[in-house]
C-alpha cells in the first residue's frame, strides 16, 4: 500500500492527469481504506502546494458562470497558466450524465491539456463536500496547476465555505429590472473581494452601467474586507470576452497588495485553522447524531420543547447526559462525570 | 430541599420581589446544587410564563440606552404595566460597585415597585451569560412582569443571543457626522425589528432627520425580517421623552400582526429549539476543551497547521481520535470506535 501511495505522489508531481483524477477519486471515496490512502497522499503532497492563486466564484443561476469561467480560463491559458476548475455544490447528486454535462458546458476549456475540470463531489454535508474540494485543489496545486478556480452555486452556506478556501472571492451578477439589491443573498457582499456584472454587451450595456452604480453604492455601506482592499464593482461580457482581462488584473492587484502586507499569508493560516475547527465541530456533532440513545430520545425531547413542557436548558442537559450514559454503559465500573 | 423549591415557586408566583431576586441568584450560581435547584424552580414556573412581551434593545455606547430604557419603562408603568429590565453583557465583571452603578443609571425606574432591574450575570461564555438571562426572564414573567426588556451592549455575538430570546428587537442609534452607515455593526440590520435614532432634540433634529433618511435607505437593501413586517426607522428623544410612545406603539403593532399570522408562536417555538441546540453544541465543545489529552496536544497541533506541515483534515482527525483515546483509557476492554 505504501508503494501505491508513493506511485500516486510521484505521478501527481509529474503532472500525470489520469493519476490526478484518480487521487481525487480516492479523496471523494467514502471507503475507510481510501480515506486513509487519500490522507497519506495529501500529506506527502502538502509541501508541494501553496504557490497557486486560488479564486472562488459564485453567482445566481443565469448569471453566466460557466461562460465566464471558460472565458477567464482561456484567457489564463493564453498567458501561459495551467488552470484547474473545481466546484462545491452540496446539492449535487452527480451521475455519469451530469459529469458529462459539466464538461460539456465548458467544452473549449475542457479540450485543453493545460486545463483540468472536475465537477463537485456529490452527496454528504456541505462540510464534507467542501472538504473534498479543498483537498482536491491541493492535489491540483501539487500537479502544477498554478491557478485554481473554485465555483459554487451558492446553495446554503456554500459561499462561506468557498470563501474560506480561496485567496480571492468574486460574485458574478447580472443587471436585473430595477431594484438590484433586493436580489443579493444576505451576507454575500461581506464575503466578496470583487463584484462582477456579466452580460455587459449590446442593448444590455446601459442597464449594466446602472446596476454597477447601484451595487457600488451598496458596497459603500460595508467595510472593506481587509484594511488594504476595497472590493470594486466591475463589468464584463463573458460571451464577447470583454472585461475579462480587467477582472484578472484585479485578482493580481489584490494578491500583490495582500502579499506585501503579509495579509495573504495570514489569511491562509487563519483559513487552515478555521477549517480544522470546522471539521472538529462537525465530528463532534456527527458523534452526537449517531449516538443511539440520542436518536431514540430526540423526537420526544423536541416535542416537550415545542409544547413548552421543558426549558431548553433542561432538554439540552438531558441530551448531553444521554451522550454520557452511552459511555457509562460501555464502562459500568467508572461512570464518567459530565463536566458542568 | 423539595420544600425549599416549592417555597421559591410559591413566592415568585405571589410576586415577592426578594424571592424573585433570590431565585435569579440561584440561576446565576455556579454551584451544582444551586443549578439543580434552579432547574427545578424554572420547570415549575414554566407553565406560568409566556404571556409577557419580550423586547430586546442594543446600541453603541453613547447612544443613550439607559435613558431610553428608563423613559420607555416609565411610559409603560404609567400605562399600568409591570416592567423587568435584564441585561446580557458577556464582558461584565460584576462587583458590588457596578451593580449599584447599574441601578443608579436608571434610578427613577429602579425606585418604582412595579419595576425590577437586574444587571447582567457576570463571567462565563456568552452562551452561559445569555442562558442565565433567559432563565431570569422566565422567573420575572412568572412573577407577573408583563413586559421584559433585555438590554445588551453588543459585544461579540451578544445581539444574536438577545434577538433569539425576544419577540421584538430594536437597535438604538445616534446621528453621527456624515456617513452613518459605516458605523453599523455587520449583520445587525438583519436582526432588528426597528431602528430608533435617539437624541432627536434641539439643534440635533436636522442631523437626526438626515440620519433617518440614510438608515431607511440602508434598510431597504435588506429583506424584511418576516414576510409581514418591514422594520421602520423611528426617531425619539429619551431625554425629552418624545417619540417614546410611537416606539411602543410599533412594538404593539408588530405583536398584533405576528400574532394574527401565527408567526409569533412559531418564532418562540423556533427560539426554544435553537436555544436547546446552542446549549448542546456548547456542551459538546466544553467537553472537548476540558479533555486533558486535547489540552496537552492542541498547541502542538495548531503549530503544525500554521506551519503547513499537516492538513486541517489530518489535524481534526487527530483531535477527534484524542477524544476517543480518553474514553478508551477509561474503558480498556472495549475501546469504542469513532464513527466516520
XYZ file of C-alpha atoms in Angstrom:
680
model
C 0.000 0.000 0.000
C 2.900 2.326 0.779
C 4.194 1.774 -2.781
C 0.770 2.634 -4.079
C 0.867 5.930 -2.258
C 4.320 6.772 -3.480
C 3.226 5.954 -7.016
C 0.305 8.356 -6.661
C 2.519 11.087 -5.232
C 5.178 10.627 -7.874
C 2.630 10.632 -10.719
C 0.832 13.720 -9.435
C 4.118 15.603 -9.122
C 4.923 14.528 -12.683
C 1.616 16.123 -13.701
C 0.029 12.864 -14.807
C -3.595 13.926 -15.387
C -5.021 10.429 -15.105
C -3.404 9.950 -11.695
C -4.545 13.432 -10.560
C -8.091 12.336 -11.377
C -7.584 9.003 -9.600
C -6.186 10.689 -6.497
C -9.246 12.965 -6.366
C -11.464 9.905 -6.712
C -9.740 8.434 -3.659
C -10.398 11.686 -1.778
C -14.052 11.525 -2.740
C -14.476 7.884 -1.775
C -16.252 7.065 1.453
C -14.386 3.783 1.987
C -12.197 3.998 5.111
C -9.159 2.464 3.349
C -9.457 5.003 0.529
C -9.747 7.830 3.033
C -6.607 6.616 4.747
C -4.746 6.443 1.434
C -6.020 9.879 0.477
C -4.820 11.309 3.790
C -1.343 9.875 3.252
C -1.192 11.160 -0.318
C -2.240 14.664 0.705
C 0.316 14.740 3.488
C 3.070 13.890 1.052
C 1.832 16.430 -1.490
C 1.402 19.210 1.076
C 4.994 20.525 0.796
C 4.388 20.967 -2.956
C 1.311 23.164 -2.546
C 0.704 26.806 -1.752
C 2.105 28.544 -4.815
C -1.175 28.703 -6.762
C -3.575 31.605 -6.920
C -6.927 30.417 -5.539
C -10.021 32.143 -6.875
C -13.599 31.460 -5.767
C -16.587 32.308 -7.948
C -20.266 32.374 -7.042
C -23.343 33.733 -8.749
C -27.032 33.076 -9.210
C -28.135 30.592 -11.864
C -28.374 32.507 -15.121
C -25.507 34.851 -14.298
C -23.407 33.005 -16.849
C -20.883 31.388 -14.534
C -19.822 28.617 -16.946
C -19.255 31.020 -19.830
C -17.397 33.380 -17.505
C -15.148 30.631 -16.131
C -14.481 29.394 -19.644
C -13.579 32.897 -20.889
C -11.384 33.536 -17.863
C -9.796 30.081 -18.186
C -8.943 30.542 -21.871
C -7.535 33.998 -21.102
C -5.293 32.457 -18.438
C -4.133 29.599 -20.660
C -3.151 32.166 -23.286
C -0.975 33.822 -20.664
C 0.774 30.504 -20.072
C -1.000 29.420 -16.910
C -2.298 25.976 -16.042
C -5.856 26.158 -14.700
C -7.877 23.739 -12.574
C -11.617 24.301 -12.164
C -13.301 22.616 -9.199
C -16.727 23.048 -7.647
C -18.556 22.984 -4.309
C -22.188 22.123 -4.835
C -23.789 20.489 -1.775
C -26.958 19.896 -3.790
C -25.120 17.908 -6.465
C -26.230 14.311 -6.999
C -23.586 13.512 -9.532
C -24.199 10.846 -12.130
C -22.397 9.934 -15.334
C -24.813 12.200 -17.121
C -24.233 15.360 -15.143
C -20.483 14.784 -15.110
C -20.625 14.837 -18.871
C -22.881 17.869 -18.792
C -20.405 19.657 -16.578
C -17.560 19.155 -19.015
C -19.757 19.935 -21.997
C -20.708 23.315 -20.650
C -17.031 24.352 -20.665
C -16.039 22.383 -23.725
C -13.408 24.754 -25.089
C -11.617 24.747 -21.736
C -12.109 21.008 -21.203
C -10.430 20.285 -24.542
C -7.161 21.905 -23.441
C -4.336 19.892 -21.907
C -3.346 22.746 -19.568
C -6.823 22.804 -18.021
C -8.395 20.359 -15.603
C -12.118 20.425 -14.853
C -13.706 18.455 -12.068
C -17.349 18.738 -11.004
C -18.435 18.918 -7.377
C -18.116 15.869 -5.156
C -21.629 14.606 -4.599
C -23.712 13.976 -1.512
C -22.876 14.414 2.134
C -22.879 17.535 4.254
C -21.682 20.884 2.956
C -18.659 20.466 5.222
C -17.896 17.094 3.675
C -18.320 18.293 0.093
C -16.229 21.409 0.722
C -13.514 19.409 2.473
C -13.176 17.093 -0.518
C -12.973 20.027 -2.939
C -10.352 21.697 -0.793
C -8.238 18.545 -0.748
C -8.738 18.053 -4.482
C -7.438 21.590 -5.017
C -4.252 20.680 -3.102
C -3.708 17.736 -5.452
C -4.150 20.093 -8.420
C -1.653 22.549 -6.940
C 0.891 19.765 -6.449
C 0.313 18.794 -10.088
C 1.462 22.219 -11.195
C -1.856 23.933 -11.784
C -0.939 27.459 -10.764
C -4.475 28.838 -10.858
C -7.299 27.110 -9.017
C -10.834 28.278 -9.736
C -13.459 27.030 -7.296
C -17.035 27.512 -8.350
C -20.120 27.312 -6.157
C -23.799 27.558 -6.922
C -24.440 29.369 -3.655
C -26.699 26.803 -2.027
C -26.958 27.252 1.749
C -23.679 28.311 3.284
C -21.538 27.093 0.395
C -20.305 30.607 -0.363
C -18.844 30.897 3.117
C -17.172 27.510 2.640
C -15.634 28.529 -0.681
C -14.599 31.977 0.565
C -12.716 30.193 3.339
C -10.549 28.225 0.901
C -9.579 30.868 -1.659
C -7.390 33.966 -1.817
C -9.908 35.957 -3.850
C -13.663 35.505 -3.918
C -15.869 37.134 -6.533
C -19.590 37.136 -7.159
C -20.927 37.226 -10.689
C -24.135 39.239 -11.039
C -26.393 40.316 -13.842
C -28.345 43.529 -14.259
C -31.973 42.961 -13.369
C -35.015 45.110 -13.722
C -34.962 47.994 -11.275
C -34.095 47.355 -7.669
C -30.886 45.361 -7.945
C -30.079 44.912 -4.338
C -33.134 43.019 -3.224
C -31.748 40.026 -5.071
C -28.423 39.877 -3.270
C -28.098 36.991 -0.894
C -27.701 38.118 2.690
C -24.125 38.460 3.813
C -22.631 37.857 0.386
C -21.299 41.385 -0.011
C -19.297 40.939 3.162
C -17.549 37.884 1.725
C -16.506 39.102 -1.702
C -13.303 40.754 -2.923
C -14.988 41.898 -6.134
C -18.421 42.074 -7.695
C -18.542 41.432 -11.441
C -21.624 42.242 -13.502
C -21.734 39.987 -16.524
C -23.575 40.347 -19.851
C -22.355 43.886 -20.482
C -22.995 43.525 -24.193
C -25.295 45.045 -26.865
C -28.522 46.639 -25.666
C -27.788 45.478 -22.145
C -24.891 47.899 -21.572
C -26.881 50.874 -20.143
C -28.703 48.526 -17.757
C -25.389 47.058 -16.614
C -23.970 50.522 -16.017
C -26.946 51.483 -13.862
C -26.574 48.232 -11.932
C -22.854 48.941 -11.481
C -23.735 52.277 -9.903
C -26.321 50.673 -7.567
C -24.002 47.893 -6.474
C -21.162 50.349 -5.890
C -23.469 52.314 -3.567
C -24.333 49.114 -1.692
C -20.680 48.129 -1.324
C -20.041 51.525 0.168
C -22.242 50.586 3.140
C -19.871 47.834 4.085
C -16.388 47.969 5.391
C -13.692 46.683 3.063
C -12.889 43.008 3.519
C -9.358 43.895 4.618
C -7.826 47.246 5.530
C -5.845 47.243 2.287
C -8.627 46.290 -0.116
C -11.930 47.880 -1.140
C -13.942 45.445 -3.291
C -14.516 47.046 -6.725
C -17.624 46.606 -8.897
C -16.549 45.542 -12.399
C -18.418 44.731 -15.607
C -17.687 42.205 -18.325
C -19.140 40.223 -21.175
C -18.106 36.607 -20.839
C -19.714 35.958 -24.242
C -17.747 38.673 -26.060
C -14.761 38.167 -23.702
C -14.601 41.880 -22.891
C -13.620 42.973 -19.381
C -12.124 39.572 -18.546
C -8.542 40.886 -18.571
C -9.555 43.623 -16.121
C -11.111 41.078 -13.770
C -7.888 39.085 -13.774
C -5.769 42.199 -13.293
C -7.908 42.930 -10.223
C -7.112 39.479 -8.823
C -3.409 40.169 -9.381
C -3.581 43.629 -7.790
C -5.314 42.121 -4.762
C -2.681 39.401 -4.497
C 0.167 41.875 -4.759
C -1.238 44.202 -2.100
C -2.081 41.464 0.387
C 1.249 39.718 -0.161
C 3.154 42.895 0.579
C 1.387 43.462 3.886
C 1.646 39.796 4.887
C -2.182 39.562 4.926
C -2.281 36.827 2.313
C -0.083 34.513 4.357
C -2.069 35.360 7.489
C -5.351 34.753 5.653
C -4.229 31.303 4.561
C -3.018 30.431 8.052
C -6.349 31.523 9.520
C -8.248 29.600 6.837
C -6.385 26.405 7.701
C -7.164 26.792 11.415
C -10.815 27.689 10.747
C -11.006 24.638 8.573
C -9.644 22.417 11.302
C -12.124 23.757 13.858
C -14.986 23.334 11.443
C -14.036 19.693 10.975
C -13.708 19.138 14.721
C -17.135 20.676 15.280
C -18.641 18.568 12.554
C -17.014 15.457 14.008
C -18.445 16.197 17.454
C -21.918 16.769 16.002
C -21.691 13.600 13.956
C -20.834 11.616 17.063
C -23.833 13.170 18.802
C -26.203 12.454 15.930
C -25.057 8.860 15.577
C -25.482 8.097 19.259
C -28.287 5.502 19.549
C -29.589 6.963 22.858
C -29.896 10.384 21.259
C -31.559 9.007 18.137
C -34.157 7.258 20.249
C -34.988 10.107 22.654
C -34.588 13.176 20.432
C -38.089 13.259 18.877
C -39.702 13.101 22.332
C -37.404 15.803 23.715
C -38.136 18.102 20.774
C -41.869 17.650 21.350
C -41.599 18.628 25.028
C -39.743 21.793 23.998
C -42.258 22.664 21.305
C -45.111 22.221 23.736
C -43.334 24.377 26.333
C -43.210 21.493 28.804
C -39.448 21.680 29.317
C -36.967 24.506 29.186
C -34.244 24.391 26.546
C -31.683 24.165 29.352
C -33.272 21.073 30.804
C -33.638 19.451 27.384
C -30.022 20.183 26.434
C -28.891 18.798 29.778
C -30.835 15.621 29.162
C -29.336 15.201 25.686
C -25.803 15.727 26.966
C -26.413 13.224 29.784
C -27.671 10.711 27.222
C -24.290 11.012 25.471
C -22.617 10.210 28.772
C -24.948 7.321 29.589
C -23.721 5.687 26.424
C -20.134 5.758 27.679
C -21.334 4.703 31.129
C -22.984 1.599 29.768
C -19.807 0.652 27.920
C -17.927 1.219 31.135
C -20.145 0.298 34.067
C -17.276 0.376 36.590
C -16.343 4.053 36.446
C -19.157 6.134 35.034
C -17.533 9.329 33.784
C -18.843 12.578 35.196
C -20.050 15.141 32.680
C -18.198 18.428 33.196
C -20.519 21.287 34.056
C -34.910 20.702 49.535
C -38.214 19.996 47.815
C -39.936 22.335 50.302
C -37.371 24.964 49.525
C -38.189 24.762 45.855
C -41.913 24.961 46.474
C -41.340 27.961 48.693
C -39.426 29.674 45.901
C -42.092 28.854 43.342
C -44.930 29.979 45.609
C -43.183 33.237 46.495
C -42.326 34.062 42.893
C -45.931 33.466 41.826
C -47.018 35.739 44.687
C -44.740 38.400 43.170
C -42.397 38.510 46.142
C -39.558 40.674 44.810
C -36.994 39.473 47.293
C -37.631 35.860 46.301
C -37.550 36.760 42.599
C -34.097 38.202 43.189
C -33.044 35.145 45.224
C -34.264 32.763 42.524
C -32.224 34.646 39.928
C -29.194 34.428 42.202
C -29.637 30.641 42.267
C -29.785 30.652 38.458
C -26.573 32.651 38.310
C -24.745 30.465 40.810
C -22.155 28.029 39.501
C -22.608 25.566 42.379
C -24.050 22.287 41.076
C -26.683 22.067 43.864
C -27.851 25.604 43.106
C -28.052 24.784 39.400
C -30.157 21.740 40.206
C -32.490 23.798 42.405
C -32.695 26.494 39.731
C -33.625 23.903 37.113
C -36.421 22.546 39.313
C -37.741 26.030 40.052
C -37.782 27.001 36.384
C -39.573 23.800 35.442
C -42.298 24.553 37.966
C -42.563 28.178 36.840
C -42.607 27.316 33.126
C -46.422 26.869 32.917
C -46.796 30.416 34.297
C -44.664 32.054 31.602
C -45.211 33.120 28.017
C -47.717 35.950 28.394
C -45.175 38.777 28.559
C -44.000 40.944 25.692
C -40.252 40.458 25.316
C -38.267 43.364 23.897
C -34.536 43.377 23.178
C -32.517 46.577 22.933
C -28.990 47.107 21.679
C -26.978 50.171 20.735
C -23.455 51.541 20.754
C -22.109 53.104 23.953
C -23.219 56.724 23.953
C -26.494 56.033 22.156
C -28.300 56.714 25.419
C -29.574 53.200 26.133
C -30.072 53.708 29.885
C -32.014 56.931 29.431
C -34.073 55.337 26.668
C -34.906 52.257 28.753
C -35.791 54.460 31.697
C -38.090 56.666 29.579
C -39.699 53.644 27.970
C -40.033 51.927 31.349
C -41.713 54.908 32.996
C -44.048 55.241 29.998
C -45.034 51.590 30.407
C -45.542 51.874 34.172
C -47.865 54.803 33.529
C -49.897 52.549 31.271
C -50.234 50.086 34.133
C -47.603 47.564 33.078
C -45.054 45.835 35.275
C -41.594 46.014 33.723
C -38.479 43.895 34.252
C -35.160 45.066 32.812
C -32.431 42.460 32.391
C -29.124 42.507 30.553
C -26.760 40.307 28.553
C -23.234 41.624 28.775
C -20.586 38.927 28.293
C -17.867 41.457 29.139
C -19.380 42.239 32.532
C -17.250 41.563 35.600
C -19.912 42.427 38.109
C -18.985 43.696 41.520
C -20.981 45.360 44.271
C -19.916 48.673 42.798
C -21.118 48.174 39.265
C -24.362 46.599 40.471
C -25.001 49.836 42.283
C -23.948 51.806 39.222
C -26.366 49.845 37.106
C -29.300 50.703 39.320
C -28.148 54.269 39.715
C -28.160 54.897 35.997
C -31.900 54.083 35.911
C -32.731 55.496 39.307
C -36.243 56.716 38.535
C -37.215 53.305 37.231
C -35.357 51.453 39.996
C -37.329 53.373 42.638
C -40.674 52.023 41.379
C -42.261 48.915 42.894
C -43.677 47.813 39.529
C -40.201 47.728 38.002
C -37.420 45.209 38.511
C -33.890 45.888 37.317
C -31.184 43.274 37.249
C -27.731 43.729 35.722
C -26.067 41.126 33.523
C -24.859 37.885 35.043
C -21.073 38.069 35.079
C -18.333 35.955 33.629
C -18.526 32.791 31.625
C -19.160 32.326 27.935
C -21.687 34.396 26.014
C -23.849 31.291 25.848
C -23.706 30.906 29.617
C -24.449 34.557 30.330
C -27.323 34.615 27.831
C -28.763 31.372 29.186
C -28.868 32.816 32.709
C -30.555 35.989 31.498
C -33.107 33.993 29.555
C -33.943 31.911 32.621
C -34.077 35.013 34.801
C -36.598 36.487 32.365
C -38.805 33.405 32.824
C -38.764 33.964 36.593
C -39.794 37.602 36.017
C -42.620 36.516 33.712
C -43.894 34.069 36.326
C -43.749 36.925 38.858
C -46.216 38.888 36.753
C -43.900 41.247 34.935
C -45.746 41.552 31.646
C -43.006 43.428 29.824
C -39.458 42.135 29.770
C -36.760 44.417 28.414
C -33.430 42.769 27.695
C -30.537 45.064 27.072
C -27.199 44.200 25.513
C -24.053 46.203 24.936
C -23.437 44.460 21.630
C -20.162 42.789 22.500
C -19.320 39.888 20.182
C -22.387 37.906 19.193
C -24.498 39.094 22.124
C -27.008 40.775 19.787
C -27.744 37.475 18.108
C -28.190 35.887 21.540
C -30.633 38.582 22.680
C -32.522 38.617 19.364
C -33.066 34.887 19.859
C -34.854 35.372 23.184
C -37.184 38.295 22.444
C -40.299 38.974 20.367
C -39.093 42.377 19.211
C -35.504 43.531 18.836
C -34.561 47.167 18.327
C -31.291 48.977 17.868
C -30.804 52.433 19.282
C -28.633 54.665 17.125
C -27.468 58.253 17.156
C -26.884 60.619 14.272
C -23.187 60.907 13.549
C -21.212 63.136 11.275
C -21.799 62.299 7.631
C -21.630 58.712 6.514
C -23.915 56.993 9.028
C -23.777 53.508 7.762
C -20.106 52.819 8.147
C -20.690 52.600 11.869
C -23.343 49.890 11.770
C -22.162 46.570 13.077
C -22.199 43.912 10.398
C -25.345 41.874 10.297
C -27.220 43.967 12.855
C -29.751 45.332 10.364
C -30.791 41.788 9.556
C -31.625 41.113 13.198
C -33.695 44.147 14.117
C -37.440 44.766 14.014
C -36.956 48.522 14.309
C -34.189 51.083 14.228
C -34.598 54.008 16.629
C -32.470 57.136 16.350
C -32.172 58.767 19.745
C -31.280 62.348 20.727
C -33.764 63.950 18.334
C -33.785 67.148 20.380
C -32.716 70.789 19.961
C -30.092 71.550 17.338
C -29.643 67.872 16.715
C -33.028 67.407 14.983
C -31.942 68.136 11.368
C -28.979 65.767 11.745
C -31.297 63.059 13.112
C -33.664 63.522 10.187
C -30.838 63.129 7.684
C -29.672 60.023 9.525
C -33.241 58.665 9.463
C -33.248 59.041 5.688
C -29.869 57.295 5.331
C -30.813 54.415 7.597
C -34.141 53.973 5.831
C -32.243 53.639 2.533
C -29.967 51.024 4.100
C -32.900 49.046 5.490
C -34.331 48.988 2.010
C -31.380 46.859 0.876
C -32.448 44.102 3.174
C -35.436 41.885 3.095
C -37.941 42.351 5.895
C -37.312 40.182 8.945
C -40.604 38.382 8.369
C -42.994 38.483 5.420
C -45.453 40.537 7.464
C -43.077 43.114 8.901
C -40.797 45.772 7.414
C -38.563 47.264 10.119
C -39.255 51.012 10.387
C -36.712 53.715 11.203
C -38.027 55.862 14.075
C -36.680 58.852 15.979
C -37.031 59.840 19.626
C -35.578 61.895 22.419
C -35.217 59.755 25.504
C -34.176 62.864 27.414
C -37.295 64.856 26.463
C -39.391 61.654 26.317
C -40.658 62.462 22.823
C -41.240 59.652 20.347
C -41.251 57.001 23.103
C -44.999 56.349 22.732
C -44.538 55.771 18.989
C -41.755 53.281 19.641
C -44.018 51.338 21.987
C -46.946 51.504 19.556
C -44.622 49.964 16.949
C -43.872 47.075 19.315
C -47.623 46.555 19.790
C -48.335 46.721 16.033
C -45.626 44.148 15.424
C -47.032 41.874 18.134
C -50.560 42.159 16.756
C -49.533 41.377 13.182
C -47.315 38.442 14.066
C -49.877 37.037 16.497
C -52.574 37.086 13.837
C -50.467 35.145 11.351
C -49.238 32.682 13.982
C -45.660 33.846 13.358
C -45.130 34.938 16.948
C -45.925 31.493 18.332
C -43.774 29.889 15.632
C -40.934 32.312 16.374
C -40.978 31.407 20.062
C -41.074 27.690 19.302
C -38.109 28.072 16.961
C -36.245 30.174 19.514
C -36.657 27.465 22.153
C -35.317 24.776 19.818
C -32.434 26.976 18.637
C -31.640 27.604 22.251
C -31.551 23.918 23.027
C -29.213 23.201 20.097
C -26.941 26.052 21.056
C -26.628 24.599 24.573
C -25.963 21.107 23.222
C -23.267 22.472 20.932
C -21.692 24.418 23.758
C -21.802 21.334 25.976
C -20.028 19.262 23.337
C -17.373 21.926 22.866
C -16.879 22.251 26.596
C -16.326 18.528 26.881
C -13.781 18.769 24.068
C -11.952 21.708 25.619
C -11.784 20.090 29.052
C -10.373 16.838 27.731
C -6.845 16.501 29.178
C -5.491 14.797 26.033
C -6.731 17.678 23.905
C -5.383 20.295 26.282
C -1.958 18.706 26.129
C -1.719 18.175 22.375
C -3.610 21.177 20.989
C -0.765 23.739 20.968
C 1.468 21.339 19.031
C -1.303 20.504 16.551
C -2.045 24.172 15.943
C 1.638 24.806 15.254
C 1.816 22.047 12.640
C -1.206 23.571 10.886
C 0.215 27.073 10.993
C 3.484 25.855 9.537
C 1.657 23.955 6.789
C 3.073 20.646 8.000
C -0.337 18.972 8.374
C -3.614 19.383 6.578
C -6.620 20.604 8.579
C -8.293 17.259 7.887
C -5.448 15.314 9.412
C -5.260 17.624 12.426
C -9.013 17.466 13.050
C -8.882 13.684 12.756
C -6.090 13.545 15.325
C -8.036 15.766 17.743
C -11.184 13.679 17.403
C -9.174 10.498 17.957
C -7.665 12.036 21.096
C -11.222 12.459 22.419
C -11.794 8.749 21.806
C -8.490 7.698 23.364
C -9.693 9.281 26.568
C -12.760 7.018 26.641
C -10.572 4.074 25.625
C -8.311 4.565 28.593
C -11.269 4.668 30.958
C -12.507 1.508 29.309
C -9.571 -0.595 28.163
C -11.706 -3.662 27.460
C -13.898 -2.402 24.653
C -12.405 0.653 23.014
C -15.285 2.425 21.263
C -14.893 3.079 17.566
C -15.222 6.644 16.417
C -17.919 6.916 13.746
C -16.643 8.284 10.439
